[in-house]
Amino acid sequence: MAAAGEGQEVPNRQVVLKRYVTGFPTEEDMEVVAGAARLAVPPGTAGVVLKNLYVSCDPYMRTRMTKHDQPSYIPDFVPGQVLQNFGVSRVVASGHPDFKVGDLVWGMTGWEEYTSIPNPQLLFKINHPEIPLSYYTGVLGMPGLTAYFGFFDVGKHKKGDYVFVSAASGAVGQIVGQLAKLTGCYVVGSAGSDEKVNLLKTKFGFDEAFNYKKEPDLNAALKRYFPEGIDIYFENVGGAMLDAVLLNMRLRGRIAVCGMISQYNLEQPEGVRNLMCLVGKRARMEGFMVGDYFGEYRRFEEEMVGYLKEGKISYVEDIADGLEKAPAALIGLFSGRNVGKQLVAVARE
């Protein structure tokens, strides 16, 4: 633990929200500005100052860029203030007994070079620095935790289940599919390009995959890949895909609702027409929040590191170099420009 003091003041580039967003976001909705950071914590406080190494780009950030009349599950961003998301950082000043200068951590931080965290309750020490640090924005961070507990705790899989994953080549989907294969399930994924479909089958071991943009009838596509129906649907998309899945659920099937990226840029979200299928199929559709599982992180980390070291889990990243690339990297998620987990390298060590 470092002694608090005045500390050195250093330049601190930051990505701020310029204005609230309606419809599809653009790079112009964000701005990279010059700021300053003091590398010290106030005397007598338990905060930390972080040097950010990687920051994550995740679709849910779009929901925070709109002003909500009714409070959302997470606070809206504020124009003029720094964007926030999960990242990987090194502690450069600390007044907290659990964190010392030099510690590598992951957790909620700012889209900036240095971030002061007054209460580091959402920071986790990195126990396996021999693994690429960037993995802690993905397979060993929030997306990995989301995939693991969304599939096992919400999906409640059984060996032999028929599993469908939408947005399957993304940060969460690629992990869900591989966990399902590890536990004896039949797995099909959808993605938005032939390149991603090939990745699902050759890199991640999905049994089948299809390009949803080439399927004029999603219901017919699902019937082709799941003639006996779907036991578990890991929902990342919403909209027309969810409606088609509802028609193809098996008796007592489970839908784990992780996100609905097709809806985030719509001023009026689309309705779902086939919910009555839940009744006849006695199916269960359940949303979940990854924060509910933060207390299980250490167990998850050890298990997932084991899979990575044994070659049982593969992971693909799409890394943009430099904080100035962060706005474009985030916007690219909504057109499917990224291949794999999208993140930004702020500083490489």
Short mmCIF file of C-alpha atoms in Angstrom, two decimals:
data_model
loop_
_atom_site.label_atom_id
_atom_site.label_comp_id
_atom_site.label_asym_id
_atom_site.label_seq_id
_atom_site.Cartn_x
_atom_site.Cartn_y
_atom_site.Cartn_z
CA MET A 1 0.00 0.00 0.00
CA ALA A 2 1.48 3.31 -1.07
CA ALA A 3 1.49 6.32 1.19
CA ALA A 4 -0.92 8.99 0.00
CA GLY A 5 0.50 12.30 -1.02
CA GLU A 6 0.39 15.07 -3.57
CA GLY A 7 1.55 12.74 -6.34
CA GLN A 8 2.73 13.49 -9.84
CA GLU A 9 0.31 15.08 -12.29
CA VAL A 10 0.39 13.50 -15.73
CA PRO A 11 -1.49 14.01 -19.03
CA ASN A 12 -4.60 11.86 -19.26
CA ARG A 13 -6.41 11.36 -22.57
CA GLN A 14 -10.08 10.53 -22.09
CA VAL A 15 -13.07 9.42 -24.18
CA VAL A 16 -16.19 11.38 -23.21
CA LEU A 17 -19.79 11.27 -24.38
CA LYS A 18 -20.52 14.46 -26.35
CA ARG A 19 -24.32 14.11 -26.41
CA TYR A 20 -27.08 11.64 -25.74
CA VAL A 21 -27.66 9.27 -28.62
CA THR A 22 -30.86 8.56 -30.51
CA GLY A 23 -30.85 5.73 -33.03
CA PHE A 24 -27.58 4.36 -34.37
CA PRO A 25 -24.52 5.83 -32.58
CA THR A 26 -21.67 7.45 -34.49
CA GLU A 27 -18.07 8.25 -33.67
CA GLU A 28 -19.10 11.92 -33.47
CA ASP A 29 -21.21 11.12 -30.40
CA MET A 30 -17.93 10.64 -28.54
CA GLU A 31 -14.79 12.73 -28.27
CA VAL A 32 -11.19 12.12 -27.22
CA VAL A 33 -10.12 15.01 -24.98
CA ALA A 34 -6.97 16.00 -23.11
CA GLY A 35 -7.15 15.86 -19.34
CA ALA A 36 -4.84 15.44 -16.39
CA ALA A 37 -4.55 12.86 -13.62
CA ARG A 38 -2.85 13.00 -10.23
CA LEU A 39 -1.10 9.76 -9.33
CA ALA A 40 -2.06 9.79 -5.66
CA VAL A 41 -5.04 9.06 -3.45
CA PRO A 42 -6.29 11.55 -0.85
CA PRO A 43 -4.79 10.97 2.62
CA GLY A 44 -6.87 8.68 4.80
CA THR A 45 -8.92 7.24 1.95
CA ALA A 46 -9.07 3.68 0.60
CA GLY A 47 -9.09 4.46 -3.09
CA VAL A 48 -6.70 3.46 -5.87
CA VAL A 49 -5.33 5.09 -9.02
CA LEU A 50 -5.10 2.84 -12.07
CA LYS A 51 -3.04 2.96 -15.24
CA ASN A 52 -5.37 1.44 -17.82
CA LEU A 53 -3.82 -1.13 -20.15
CA TYR A 54 -6.91 -2.46 -21.99
CA VAL A 55 -10.53 -1.34 -22.07
CA SER A 56 -13.41 -3.45 -23.28
CA CYS A 57 -16.04 -2.59 -25.91
CA ASP A 58 -19.39 -4.17 -25.10
CA PRO A 59 -22.84 -3.73 -26.68
CA TYR A 60 -24.55 -2.87 -23.39
CA MET A 61 -22.64 0.44 -23.39
CA ARG A 62 -25.04 1.64 -26.08
CA THR A 63 -27.94 1.51 -23.62
CA ARG A 64 -26.05 3.88 -21.31
CA MET A 65 -25.64 6.47 -24.10
CA THR A 66 -29.37 7.26 -24.14
CA LYS A 67 -31.13 9.33 -21.50
CA HIS A 68 -33.84 7.19 -19.88
CA ASP A 69 -36.95 8.69 -18.32
CA GLN A 70 -37.36 5.49 -16.34
CA PRO A 71 -34.14 4.36 -14.61
CA SER A 72 -32.38 1.49 -16.35
CA TYR A 73 -30.56 -1.37 -14.62
CA ILE A 74 -27.35 0.67 -14.88
CA PRO A 75 -26.95 4.49 -14.77
CA ASP A 76 -26.89 6.47 -18.00
CA PHE A 77 -23.64 8.05 -19.11
CA VAL A 78 -23.54 11.84 -18.73
CA PRO A 79 -22.49 14.11 -21.62
CA GLY A 80 -19.07 15.60 -20.97
CA GLN A 81 -18.05 12.79 -18.62
CA VAL A 82 -15.69 9.88 -19.25
CA LEU A 83 -17.22 6.65 -20.54
CA GLN A 84 -16.86 3.63 -18.28
CA ASN A 85 -16.55 -0.08 -18.84
CA PHE A 86 -14.54 -3.09 -17.75
CA GLY A 87 -10.81 -3.03 -18.33
CA VAL A 88 -7.41 -4.33 -17.29
CA SER A 89 -5.18 -2.00 -15.29
CA ARG A 90 -2.09 -1.68 -13.12
CA VAL A 91 -2.33 -0.02 -9.69
CA VAL A 92 -0.07 3.06 -9.55
CA ALA A 93 -1.25 4.49 -6.21
CA SER A 94 -3.23 2.93 -3.39
CA GLY A 95 -4.72 3.67 0.01
CA HIS A 96 -6.49 0.30 0.13
CA PRO A 97 -5.12 -2.60 2.19
CA ASP A 98 -6.05 -5.18 -0.48
CA PHE A 99 -4.28 -3.46 -3.38
CA LYS A 100 -0.64 -2.47 -3.61
CA VAL A 101 1.27 -0.50 -6.22
CA GLY A 102 2.11 -2.78 -9.14
CA ASP A 103 -0.88 -5.09 -8.74
CA LEU A 104 -2.61 -6.10 -11.95
CA VAL A 105 -6.41 -5.88 -11.72
CA TRP A 106 -9.52 -6.05 -13.86
CA GLY A 107 -12.87 -4.42 -13.26
CA MET A 108 -14.87 -1.26 -13.91
CA THR A 109 -12.69 1.65 -14.99
CA GLY A 110 -12.75 4.71 -17.23
CA TRP A 111 -12.09 5.03 -20.93
CA GLU A 112 -8.95 7.02 -20.22
CA GLU A 113 -5.25 6.52 -19.55
CA TYR A 114 -5.52 6.85 -15.75
CA THR A 115 -8.55 6.37 -13.52
CA SER A 116 -9.06 7.20 -9.85
CA ILE A 117 -11.32 4.67 -8.11
CA PRO A 118 -12.52 5.95 -4.70
CA ASN A 119 -14.09 2.59 -3.77
CA PRO A 120 -12.46 -0.37 -5.54
CA GLN A 121 -15.14 -2.92 -4.66
CA LEU A 122 -15.56 -3.87 -8.34
CA LEU A 123 -11.87 -4.58 -8.89
CA PHE A 124 -10.46 -8.10 -9.00
CA LYS A 125 -6.80 -9.01 -8.69
CA ILE A 126 -5.39 -10.89 -11.67
CA ASN A 127 -4.05 -14.20 -10.39
CA HIS A 128 -2.68 -15.54 -13.66
CA PRO A 129 -0.47 -12.91 -15.35
CA GLU A 130 1.06 -15.71 -17.43
CA ILE A 131 -2.17 -15.66 -19.47
CA PRO A 132 -2.47 -12.75 -21.97
CA LEU A 133 -3.68 -9.81 -19.87
CA SER A 134 -6.17 -8.85 -22.56
CA TYR A 135 -8.07 -12.07 -21.81
CA TYR A 136 -9.25 -10.42 -18.59
CA THR A 137 -11.47 -8.16 -20.71
CA GLY A 138 -13.01 -11.28 -22.22
CA VAL A 139 -12.78 -14.98 -21.51
CA LEU A 140 -11.41 -14.39 -17.97
CA GLY A 141 -13.45 -11.26 -17.33
CA MET A 142 -17.04 -10.09 -17.57
CA PRO A 143 -17.92 -11.88 -20.86
CA GLY A 144 -16.48 -15.19 -19.65
CA LEU A 145 -18.32 -14.95 -16.35
CA THR A 146 -21.51 -14.08 -18.25
CA ALA A 147 -21.15 -17.08 -20.54
CA TYR A 148 -20.32 -19.51 -17.74
CA PHE A 149 -23.15 -18.70 -15.35
CA GLY A 150 -25.65 -17.84 -18.07
CA PHE A 151 -25.19 -21.29 -19.56
CA PHE A 152 -24.75 -23.40 -16.42
CA ASP A 153 -26.90 -21.57 -13.85
CA VAL A 154 -29.65 -20.11 -16.04
CA GLY A 155 -29.56 -22.60 -18.92
CA LYS A 156 -29.30 -25.58 -16.56
CA HIS A 157 -27.88 -27.83 -19.26
CA LYS A 158 -28.09 -31.59 -19.45
CA LYS A 159 -25.75 -33.80 -21.46
CA GLY A 160 -27.16 -34.26 -24.94
CA ASP A 161 -29.12 -30.98 -24.96
CA TYR A 162 -29.63 -29.19 -28.28
CA VAL A 163 -28.15 -25.70 -27.82
CA PHE A 164 -28.50 -22.64 -30.05
CA VAL A 165 -26.33 -19.52 -29.56
CA SER A 166 -26.99 -16.27 -31.43
CA ALA A 167 -24.19 -13.72 -32.02
CA ALA A 168 -22.09 -16.82 -31.50
CA SER A 169 -18.70 -15.48 -32.56
CA GLY A 170 -18.83 -12.55 -30.14
CA ALA A 171 -17.21 -12.13 -26.75
CA VAL A 172 -19.82 -14.21 -24.90
CA GLY A 173 -21.19 -16.49 -27.60
CA GLN A 174 -17.88 -18.12 -28.53
CA ILE A 175 -17.42 -19.19 -24.89
CA VAL A 176 -21.00 -20.44 -24.45
CA GLY A 177 -20.67 -22.72 -27.46
CA GLN A 178 -17.40 -24.21 -26.30
CA LEU A 179 -18.69 -24.81 -22.76
CA ALA A 180 -21.73 -26.53 -24.23
CA LYS A 181 -19.50 -28.79 -26.34
CA LEU A 182 -17.30 -29.59 -23.32
CA THR A 183 -20.37 -30.82 -21.46
CA GLY A 184 -21.72 -33.07 -24.21
CA CYS A 185 -24.26 -30.87 -25.99
CA TYR A 186 -25.07 -30.45 -29.68
CA VAL A 187 -24.35 -26.81 -30.54
CA VAL A 188 -25.35 -24.55 -33.43
CA GLY A 189 -24.44 -20.87 -33.70
CA SER A 190 -25.54 -17.98 -35.87
CA ALA A 191 -23.31 -15.13 -37.01
CA GLY A 192 -23.37 -12.31 -39.55
CA SER A 193 -20.68 -13.33 -42.06
CA ASP A 194 -19.30 -16.42 -43.73
CA GLU A 195 -15.92 -15.71 -42.09
CA LYS A 196 -17.51 -15.86 -38.66
CA VAL A 197 -19.47 -19.00 -39.52
CA ASN A 198 -16.23 -20.69 -40.55
CA LEU A 199 -14.62 -19.58 -37.29
CA LEU A 200 -17.42 -21.13 -35.27
CA LYS A 201 -16.97 -24.51 -36.92
CA THR A 202 -13.18 -24.67 -37.30
CA LYS A 203 -11.89 -22.72 -34.28
CA PHE A 204 -14.59 -23.12 -31.66
CA GLY A 205 -15.88 -26.60 -32.50
CA PHE A 206 -19.57 -25.82 -33.05
CA ASP A 207 -21.40 -28.71 -34.69
CA GLU A 208 -23.06 -26.37 -37.18
CA ALA A 209 -23.33 -22.65 -37.84
CA PHE A 210 -25.16 -20.40 -40.29
CA ASN A 211 -25.05 -16.84 -41.60
CA TYR A 212 -28.38 -15.35 -40.55
CA LYS A 213 -28.07 -12.63 -43.22
CA LYS A 214 -28.37 -15.35 -45.88
CA GLU A 215 -31.48 -16.91 -44.34
CA PRO A 216 -34.72 -15.31 -45.61
CA ASP A 217 -36.74 -17.51 -43.24
CA LEU A 218 -35.16 -17.90 -39.79
CA ASN A 219 -37.85 -20.34 -38.67
CA ALA A 220 -37.02 -22.63 -41.61
CA ALA A 221 -33.29 -22.31 -40.89
CA LEU A 222 -33.75 -23.36 -37.27
CA LYS A 223 -35.95 -26.29 -38.28
CA ARG A 224 -33.17 -27.37 -40.65
CA TYR A 225 -30.54 -27.39 -37.90
CA PHE A 226 -32.84 -28.47 -35.07
CA PRO A 227 -35.41 -30.88 -36.53
CA GLU A 228 -36.20 -32.06 -33.00
CA GLY A 229 -36.21 -28.55 -31.51
CA ILE A 230 -34.02 -26.49 -29.16
CA ASP A 231 -33.41 -27.26 -25.48
CA ILE A 232 -31.33 -24.17 -24.64
CA TYR A 233 -31.25 -20.86 -26.46
CA PHE A 234 -28.56 -18.41 -25.33
CA GLU A 235 -30.12 -15.11 -26.35
CA ASN A 236 -27.86 -12.28 -27.50
CA VAL A 237 -29.92 -10.79 -30.34
CA GLY A 238 -33.69 -10.47 -29.76
CA GLY A 239 -36.11 -9.39 -32.48
CA ALA A 240 -36.87 -11.73 -35.36
CA MET A 241 -34.38 -14.32 -34.13
CA LEU A 242 -36.11 -14.64 -30.78
CA ASP A 243 -39.49 -14.97 -32.46
CA ALA A 244 -38.17 -17.79 -34.66
CA VAL A 245 -36.56 -19.55 -31.70
CA LEU A 246 -39.81 -19.50 -29.71
CA LEU A 247 -41.44 -21.54 -32.49
CA ASN A 248 -38.70 -24.16 -32.20
CA MET A 249 -38.28 -24.69 -28.47
CA ARG A 250 -38.56 -28.21 -27.10
CA LEU A 251 -40.70 -29.23 -24.15
CA ARG A 252 -39.34 -27.59 -20.98
CA GLY A 253 -36.69 -25.70 -22.94
CA ARG A 254 -34.73 -22.83 -21.40
CA ILE A 255 -33.93 -19.39 -22.84
CA ALA A 256 -31.11 -17.55 -21.06
CA VAL A 257 -31.54 -13.86 -21.93
CA CYS A 258 -28.12 -12.22 -21.96
CA GLY A 259 -28.76 -9.30 -24.33
CA MET A 260 -30.64 -8.13 -27.42
CA ILE A 261 -28.21 -6.27 -29.64
CA SER A 262 -30.72 -5.96 -32.50
CA GLN A 263 -32.85 -3.67 -30.29
CA TYR A 264 -30.30 -1.27 -28.81
CA ASN A 265 -30.39 1.29 -31.63
CA LEU A 266 -34.16 1.29 -32.17
CA GLU A 267 -36.17 4.24 -30.90
CA GLN A 268 -39.11 1.86 -30.45
CA PRO A 269 -38.08 -1.73 -29.60
CA GLU A 270 -39.76 -4.46 -31.64
CA GLY A 271 -42.43 -6.56 -30.01
CA VAL A 272 -42.25 -10.34 -29.64
CA ARG A 273 -45.15 -12.20 -31.27
CA ASN A 274 -44.62 -15.83 -30.30
CA LEU A 275 -44.47 -15.70 -26.51
CA MET A 276 -47.49 -18.02 -26.27
CA CYS A 277 -45.10 -20.81 -27.29
CA LEU A 278 -43.67 -20.63 -23.76
CA VAL A 279 -47.00 -21.87 -22.41
CA GLY A 280 -47.50 -24.89 -24.64
CA LYS A 281 -43.85 -25.91 -24.44
CA ARG A 282 -43.70 -25.30 -20.64
CA ALA A 283 -40.51 -23.39 -21.50
CA ARG A 284 -38.68 -20.92 -19.26
CA MET A 285 -37.25 -17.58 -20.38
CA GLU A 286 -35.03 -15.88 -17.81
CA GLY A 287 -32.85 -12.80 -17.80
CA PHE A 288 -29.76 -12.50 -15.62
CA MET A 289 -27.12 -9.99 -14.54
CA VAL A 290 -23.45 -10.93 -14.42
CA GLY A 291 -22.96 -8.86 -11.26
CA ASP A 292 -25.02 -11.42 -9.37
CA TYR A 293 -22.13 -13.87 -9.85
CA PHE A 294 -19.13 -11.69 -8.94
CA GLY A 295 -18.87 -13.57 -5.65
CA GLU A 296 -18.14 -16.75 -7.64
CA TYR A 297 -15.33 -15.18 -9.65
CA ARG A 298 -12.33 -16.95 -8.10
CA ARG A 299 -13.83 -20.39 -8.70
CA PHE A 300 -14.66 -19.44 -12.26
CA GLU A 301 -11.18 -18.01 -12.91
CA GLU A 302 -9.39 -21.18 -11.84
CA GLU A 303 -11.67 -23.42 -13.88
CA MET A 304 -11.43 -21.29 -17.02
CA VAL A 305 -7.63 -20.90 -16.75
CA GLY A 306 -7.45 -24.69 -16.63
CA TYR A 307 -9.49 -24.99 -19.82
CA LEU A 308 -7.28 -22.43 -21.56
CA LYS A 309 -4.04 -24.11 -20.54
CA GLU A 310 -5.36 -27.53 -21.57
CA GLY A 311 -6.45 -26.19 -24.96
CA LYS A 312 -10.09 -27.00 -24.26
CA ILE A 313 -11.19 -23.39 -24.76
CA SER A 314 -10.00 -21.14 -27.59
CA TYR A 315 -10.50 -17.38 -27.70
CA VAL A 316 -10.37 -14.86 -30.52
CA GLU A 317 -9.86 -11.13 -29.94
CA ASP A 318 -10.13 -8.06 -32.15
CA ILE A 319 -7.77 -5.45 -30.65
CA ALA A 320 -7.77 -1.79 -31.67
CA ASP A 321 -4.50 -0.02 -30.79
CA GLY A 322 -4.76 3.33 -29.05
CA LEU A 323 -7.44 5.09 -27.01
CA GLU A 324 -8.27 7.28 -30.01
CA LYS A 325 -9.56 4.14 -31.77
CA ALA A 326 -12.07 3.37 -29.02
CA PRO A 327 -15.12 5.21 -30.48
CA ALA A 328 -14.79 3.48 -33.86
CA ALA A 329 -14.23 0.11 -32.17
CA LEU A 330 -17.42 0.49 -30.13
CA ILE A 331 -19.50 1.61 -33.12
CA GLY A 332 -18.20 -1.36 -35.14
CA LEU A 333 -19.96 -3.80 -32.80
CA PHE A 334 -23.34 -2.75 -34.18
CA SER A 335 -22.44 -3.46 -37.80
CA GLY A 336 -20.59 -6.70 -36.99
CA ARG A 337 -17.25 -5.27 -38.07
CA ASN A 338 -15.36 -7.01 -35.28
CA VAL A 339 -14.28 -10.64 -35.41
CA GLY A 340 -14.17 -11.97 -31.86
CA LYS A 341 -13.95 -10.00 -28.64
CA GLN A 342 -13.54 -6.27 -29.34
CA LEU A 343 -11.20 -4.37 -27.04
CA VAL A 344 -8.82 -1.42 -27.11
CA ALA A 345 -5.16 -1.47 -26.09
CA VAL A 346 -4.55 1.78 -24.17
CA ALA A 347 -0.98 1.01 -23.07
CA ARG A 348 0.99 -2.18 -23.69
CA GLU A 349 3.49 -3.34 -21.07
#
